[in-house]
């Protein structure tokens, strides 16, 4: 055959493939989620997330140091609140001596160059397991937003570099920005979970924090998986309200949403490869059905290709080690 085009030429050796690769992953692209628990010297395995642990603050500090040394630039912090501290008002969310503020301080002390981003939502603190305050079976918006704003200032005071509202209440980014400005935390950023879907893929995370909703589901605040224009609207609203970074979550089932949001806003776009996505890959790899490392890099690269600037992933440490 005499062909004028032979695309395979650009795939014919590792050298040429390296030269023409369109997207590259770097440890700087990755955010590592971390789970804090009370206690000392413990790393509790999470059954549905093999390889991921809940860490006491001393172990959390060690982990932060390791991540920093591997070139990771940011962590997402979550706290598992003991059951007896949960109530209908999510009171513990505003405790300045609570586990989350202490976890922020532990990470900042151990690894000062690591950016600490905190989850802002009420579900780990709420006896109803919902992201907002429940009244007559409904998740009330405005009252929740007041608490989220107060909680954000508390996190900033403890040393958080970014707060990351993951609750999907309306108007929370504006309220949080205003609260941070009026209290002098003008350098504290907001990474908004702007397009967060009502997804089954959060299951293992809810095991990790024991934060499953006590009744119903989260469909009155988290997004319908069938929608994409709505995601762009949410991201644009958050950008207009002052979000520094917007996020799409989950990741792999929503790559089209990542692309649409990337094209719809000017701020950086993050994507969250959530617990259930991690669990699926890990489970298949444990059975020898897929190669873990290849699946990890293939999925992380897919996020970059879809337009994400940052990727939150439970693979962050393993990926950074291999990069
Ligand atoms: C809390 C929150 C959730 C996740 C991040 N923040 C769970 C939920 O909304 O039910 C999920 C993260 C994951 O699955 O890895 N609002």
Short mmCIF file of N, CA, C and O and ligand atoms in Angstrom, two decimals, residues 78 119 121 123 131 166 196 201-202 205-206 218 222 249 272 274-275 314, ligand 1:
data_model
loop_
_atom_site.label_atom_id
_atom_site.label_comp_id
_atom_site.label_asym_id
_atom_site.label_seq_id
_atom_site.Cartn_x
_atom_site.Cartn_y
_atom_site.Cartn_z
N UNK A 78 -10.96 15.28 56.18
CA UNK A 78 -12.28 14.85 56.68
C UNK A 78 -12.09 14.30 58.09
O UNK A 78 -11.07 13.67 58.38
N UNK A 119 -13.33 19.94 54.26
CA UNK A 119 -14.69 19.68 53.82
C UNK A 119 -15.65 20.51 54.68
O UNK A 119 -15.59 20.47 55.90
N UNK A 121 -19.46 20.75 55.28
CA UNK A 121 -20.80 20.17 55.13
C UNK A 121 -21.13 19.61 56.50
O UNK A 121 -20.23 19.38 57.32
N UNK A 123 -22.83 16.71 57.27
CA UNK A 123 -23.16 15.28 57.42
C UNK A 123 -22.33 14.51 58.45
O UNK A 123 -22.87 13.66 59.13
N UNK A 131 -26.36 16.73 54.80
CA UNK A 131 -25.38 17.81 54.70
C UNK A 131 -25.90 19.13 55.27
O UNK A 131 -25.14 20.08 55.45
N UNK A 166 -19.09 21.16 50.37
CA UNK A 166 -19.50 19.99 49.59
C UNK A 166 -20.97 19.69 49.80
O UNK A 166 -21.44 18.60 49.51
N UNK A 196 -21.96 18.54 42.22
CA UNK A 196 -21.85 17.31 42.99
C UNK A 196 -23.14 16.52 42.80
O UNK A 196 -24.22 16.99 43.15
N UNK A 201 -21.70 6.30 44.21
CA UNK A 201 -20.26 6.07 44.35
C UNK A 201 -19.64 6.68 45.61
O UNK A 201 -18.43 6.62 45.80
N UNK A 202 -20.48 7.33 46.46
CA UNK A 202 -19.97 7.83 47.74
C UNK A 202 -20.09 6.78 48.85
O UNK A 202 -19.74 7.04 50.00
N UNK A 205 -17.08 6.03 51.18
CA UNK A 205 -16.76 7.23 51.99
C UNK A 205 -17.70 7.31 53.20
O UNK A 205 -17.28 7.61 54.31
N UNK A 206 -18.98 7.01 52.97
CA UNK A 206 -19.93 7.07 54.08
C UNK A 206 -19.64 5.97 55.09
O UNK A 206 -19.90 6.15 56.29
N UNK A 218 -30.04 12.11 49.11
CA UNK A 218 -29.57 13.49 49.05
C UNK A 218 -30.03 14.20 47.76
O UNK A 218 -29.44 15.19 47.35
N UNK A 222 -28.13 17.34 46.15
CA UNK A 222 -27.13 16.91 45.17
C UNK A 222 -27.80 16.73 43.80
O UNK A 222 -29.01 16.53 43.71
N UNK A 249 -17.90 16.19 40.67
CA UNK A 249 -17.79 14.99 41.50
C UNK A 249 -19.03 14.14 41.35
O UNK A 249 -20.12 14.70 41.41
N UNK A 272 -13.16 15.05 41.42
CA UNK A 272 -12.95 14.14 42.54
C UNK A 272 -13.23 12.71 42.09
O UNK A 272 -14.36 12.38 41.76
N UNK A 274 -14.01 9.60 43.31
CA UNK A 274 -14.53 9.37 44.67
C UNK A 274 -14.30 7.93 45.13
O UNK A 274 -13.80 7.07 44.39
N UNK A 275 -14.72 7.72 46.38
CA UNK A 275 -14.43 6.45 47.06
C UNK A 275 -14.89 5.23 46.28
O UNK A 275 -14.16 4.23 46.20
N UNK A 314 -7.86 8.99 45.85
CA UNK A 314 -7.28 8.13 46.88
C UNK A 314 -6.01 7.44 46.37
O UNK A 314 -5.33 6.78 47.13
C1 LIG B 1 -19.71 15.14 52.49
C2 LIG B 1 -18.89 14.51 51.42
C3 LIG B 1 -19.11 13.30 50.73
C4 LIG B 1 -17.99 13.09 49.93
C5 LIG B 1 -17.14 14.19 50.12
N1 LIG B 1 -17.72 15.06 51.03
C6 LIG B 1 -20.20 12.31 50.84
C7 LIG B 1 -21.59 12.67 50.55
O1 LIG B 1 -21.91 13.77 50.07
O2 LIG B 1 -22.44 11.85 50.86
C8 LIG B 1 -17.75 11.89 49.08
C9 LIG B 1 -16.29 11.55 48.82
C10 LIG B 1 -16.06 10.18 48.31
O3 LIG B 1 -16.98 9.37 48.08
O4 LIG B 1 -14.88 9.85 48.12
N2 LIG B 1 -20.66 16.02 52.09
#
